[in-house]
CSV table of C-alpha atoms in Angstrom, one decimal:
chain,number,residue,atom,x,y,z
A,1,MET,CA,17.6,22.3,-13.4
A,2,THR,CA,14.8,21.8,-16.0
A,3,ARG,CA,11.3,22.4,-14.9
A,4,VAL,CA,8.5,20.2,-16.3
A,5,SER,CA,5.7,22.3,-17.7
A,6,ARG,CA,2.5,22.1,-15.8
A,7,GLN,CA,0.5,21.0,-18.9
A,8,VAL,CA,2.9,18.2,-19.6
A,9,SER,CA,3.0,17.1,-16.0
A,10,VAL,CA,-0.8,17.0,-15.7
A,11,ARG,CA,-1.3,15.2,-19.0
A,12,SER,CA,1.4,12.7,-18.2
A,13,ARG,CA,0.1,12.1,-14.7
A,14,ARG,CA,-3.4,11.4,-15.9
A,15,LEU,CA,-2.2,9.1,-18.7
A,16,LEU,CA,0.1,7.2,-16.3
A,17,ASP,CA,-2.7,6.9,-13.6
A,18,ALA,CA,-5.0,5.3,-16.2
A,19,HIS,CA,-2.4,2.6,-16.9
A,20,PHE,CA,-1.4,2.2,-13.2
A,21,ASP,CA,-5.0,1.2,-12.4
A,22,ASP,CA,-4.6,-1.7,-14.8
A,23,TRP,CA,-1.3,-2.7,-13.4
A,24,GLN,CA,-2.2,-2.7,-9.7
A,25,PRO,CA,-2.7,-6.5,-9.6
A,26,LEU,CA,1.0,-6.9,-10.6
A,27,ARG,CA,2.0,-5.6,-7.1
A,28,LYS,CA,0.8,-8.9,-5.6
A,29,LEU,CA,3.2,-10.8,-7.9
A,30,ALA,CA,6.1,-11.5,-5.6
A,31,ARG,CA,9.6,-12.3,-6.9
A,32,PRO,CA,10.6,-15.9,-6.2
A,33,GLN,CA,12.9,-16.3,-3.3
A,34,HIS,CA,16.0,-17.0,-5.5
A,35,GLY,CA,14.9,-14.5,-8.2
A,36,TRP,CA,13.2,-14.8,-11.6
A,37,VAL,CA,16.3,-15.8,-13.5
A,38,ARG,CA,16.9,-18.9,-11.5
A,39,ALA,CA,13.1,-19.7,-11.3
A,40,VAL,CA,12.8,-19.5,-15.1
A,41,ARG,CA,16.1,-21.3,-15.8
A,42,GLU,CA,15.1,-24.2,-13.5
A,43,ALA,CA,11.5,-24.3,-14.9
A,44,LEU,CA,13.1,-24.6,-18.4
A,45,GLY,CA,15.3,-27.4,-17.1
A,46,MET,CA,18.4,-25.4,-18.0
A,47,SER,CA,21.6,-25.7,-16.2
A,48,THR,CA,23.8,-22.8,-15.1
A,49,ALA,CA,26.3,-24.0,-17.7
A,50,ALA,CA,23.8,-23.9,-20.5
A,51,LEU,CA,22.7,-20.4,-19.5
A,52,ALA,CA,26.3,-19.4,-19.2
A,53,SER,CA,26.9,-20.6,-22.8
A,54,ARG,CA,24.0,-18.5,-24.0
A,55,LEU,CA,25.4,-15.5,-22.2
A,56,GLY,CA,29.0,-16.1,-23.2
A,57,THR,CA,30.2,-16.4,-19.7
A,58,THR,CA,30.8,-19.0,-17.0
A,59,ALA,CA,28.5,-21.0,-14.8
A,60,GLY,CA,30.0,-19.3,-11.8
A,61,ALA,CA,29.1,-15.9,-13.3
A,62,VAL,CA,25.5,-17.1,-13.8
A,63,THR,CA,25.4,-18.2,-10.1
A,64,ARG,CA,26.7,-14.7,-9.1
A,65,LEU,CA,24.1,-13.1,-11.4
A,66,GLU,CA,21.3,-15.1,-9.8
A,67,GLN,CA,22.6,-14.2,-6.4
A,68,SER,CA,22.8,-10.5,-7.2
A,69,GLU,CA,19.2,-10.5,-8.5
A,70,ALA,CA,18.0,-12.2,-5.3
A,71,ALA,CA,19.8,-9.6,-3.3
A,72,ASP,CA,18.4,-6.7,-5.3
A,73,ARG,CA,21.9,-5.7,-6.6
A,74,ILE,CA,21.6,-6.7,-10.2
A,75,GLN,CA,22.0,-4.1,-12.9
A,76,LEU,CA,19.1,-3.7,-15.4
A,77,ASN,CA,21.3,-4.4,-18.5
A,78,THR,CA,22.5,-7.6,-16.9
A,79,LEU,CA,19.0,-8.7,-16.0
A,80,ARG,CA,17.8,-7.8,-19.6
A,81,GLY,CA,20.6,-9.9,-21.1
A,82,ALA,CA,19.7,-12.9,-18.8
A,83,ALA,CA,16.0,-12.5,-19.7
A,84,ASP,CA,16.8,-12.5,-23.4
A,85,ALA,CA,19.0,-15.6,-23.0
A,86,LEU,CA,16.1,-17.3,-21.3
A,87,GLY,CA,13.7,-16.3,-24.1
A,88,CYS,CA,12.0,-13.7,-21.9
A,89,ASP,CA,11.4,-10.0,-22.0
A,90,LEU,CA,12.3,-7.8,-19.1
A,91,VAL,CA,9.5,-5.5,-18.1
A,92,TYR,CA,10.7,-2.7,-15.8
A,93,LEU,CA,7.8,-0.9,-14.1
A,94,LEU,CA,7.2,1.5,-11.3
A,95,ILE,CA,3.7,1.1,-9.8
A,96,PRO,CA,2.7,3.9,-7.5
A,97,ARG,CA,1.1,2.9,-4.2
A,98,ARG,CA,-1.5,5.7,-4.7
A,99,PRO,CA,-2.7,7.5,-7.8
A,100,LEU,CA,-0.2,10.2,-8.8
A,101,ASP,CA,-3.0,12.9,-8.8
A,102,THR,CA,-3.6,12.0,-5.2
A,103,VAL,CA,0.1,12.3,-4.3
A,104,VAL,CA,0.4,15.7,-6.1
A,105,ARG,CA,-2.8,17.1,-4.5
A,106,GLU,CA,-1.7,15.9,-1.0
A,107,ARG,CA,1.7,17.5,-1.5
A,108,ALA,CA,0.0,20.8,-2.5
A,109,ARG,CA,-2.3,20.6,0.5
A,110,GLU,CA,0.6,19.9,2.9
A,111,LEU,CA,2.5,22.9,1.5
A,112,ALA,CA,-0.6,25.1,1.7
A,113,ARG,CA,-1.3,24.0,5.3
A,114,SER,CA,2.3,25.0,6.2
A,115,GLN,CA,2.0,28.3,4.5
A,116,ALA,CA,-1.5,29.1,5.9
A,117,ALA,CA,-0.3,28.2,9.4
A,118,SER,CA,2.6,30.6,9.0
A,119,VAL,CA,0.4,33.4,7.8
A,120,GLU,CA,-2.2,32.8,10.6
A,121,GLN,CA,0.6,32.8,13.2
A,122,THR,CA,1.9,36.1,11.9
A,123,MET,CA,-1.6,37.6,11.9
A,124,ARG,CA,-2.2,36.3,15.4
A,125,LEU,CA,1.0,37.9,16.7
A,126,GLU,CA,-0.3,41.2,15.2
A,127,ASP,CA,-3.7,40.5,16.8
A,128,GLN,CA,-5.2,40.2,13.3
A,129,ALA,CA,-6.0,36.5,13.2
A,130,THR,CA,-8.8,35.7,10.7
A,131,GLY,CA,-9.7,32.1,11.8
A,132,LEU,CA,-10.1,31.4,8.1
A,133,THR,CA,-7.2,29.0,7.9
A,134,SER,CA,-9.2,26.3,6.1
A,135,GLU,CA,-10.3,28.6,3.4
A,136,LEU,CA,-6.8,30.0,3.0
A,137,GLU,CA,-5.5,26.4,2.7
A,138,ASP,CA,-8.0,25.7,-0.1
A,139,GLN,CA,-6.9,28.8,-2.0
A,140,LEU,CA,-3.2,28.1,-1.6
A,141,THR,CA,-3.7,24.5,-2.6
A,142,GLU,CA,-5.3,25.5,-5.9
A,143,GLN,CA,-2.6,28.1,-6.5
A,144,LEU,CA,0.2,25.6,-5.8
A,145,LEU,CA,-1.5,23.1,-8.2
A,146,GLN,CA,-1.6,25.7,-10.9
A,147,ARG,CA,1.9,27.0,-10.3
A,148,GLY,CA,3.6,23.6,-10.0
A,149,GLY,CA,7.1,23.2,-8.5
A,150,LEU,CA,5.7,21.2,-5.6
A,151,TRP,CA,8.9,19.2,-5.2
A,152,SER,CA,11.3,22.0,-4.9
A,153,THR,CA,14.0,21.5,-2.3
A,154,THR,CA,13.0,24.9,-0.8
A,155,HIS,CA,9.8,23.3,0.5
A,156,ASP,CA,9.6,21.1,3.5
A,157,SER,CA,9.1,17.5,2.3
A,158,PRO,CA,6.2,15.6,3.9
A,159,ASP,CA,6.4,11.8,3.9
A,160,PHE,CA,4.3,10.9,0.9
A,161,ARG,CA,5.4,7.2,0.9
A,162,ALA,CA,3.0,6.0,3.4
A,163,GLY,CA,-0.5,4.9,2.5
């Protein structure tokens, strides 16, 4: 498996985060109940037969296409073709719920917390506990951020989707 270099990852993350700030308002834009293809087709006053003709298919296939979009089953290439036939551009976009820098730092902190707790437990069993868990977590967090590889399957995976 190819590992992304730390410099590329940090640079990409900061560049994307800058764009994501601008795109956050798009999250509020809900897809119409029956999908964008049907909404645009109907707004243009275009029948399923007319769209079918532009796509080189049947009216029944257009109906199935619209249903598959509404059910989140449509393939991107199919949606792109329908958009083009409607005189639209398909914009495919992932907008993080939280800044990527925040997600990465929280992941590093979670891994550091787990590692620090393990070290502290071992030290406690040997009657050598330091009580410096927070400082150790800080150090480990920075080391993990420098080293990268935070998403390795060897790490426990905290739920970073919430928030």
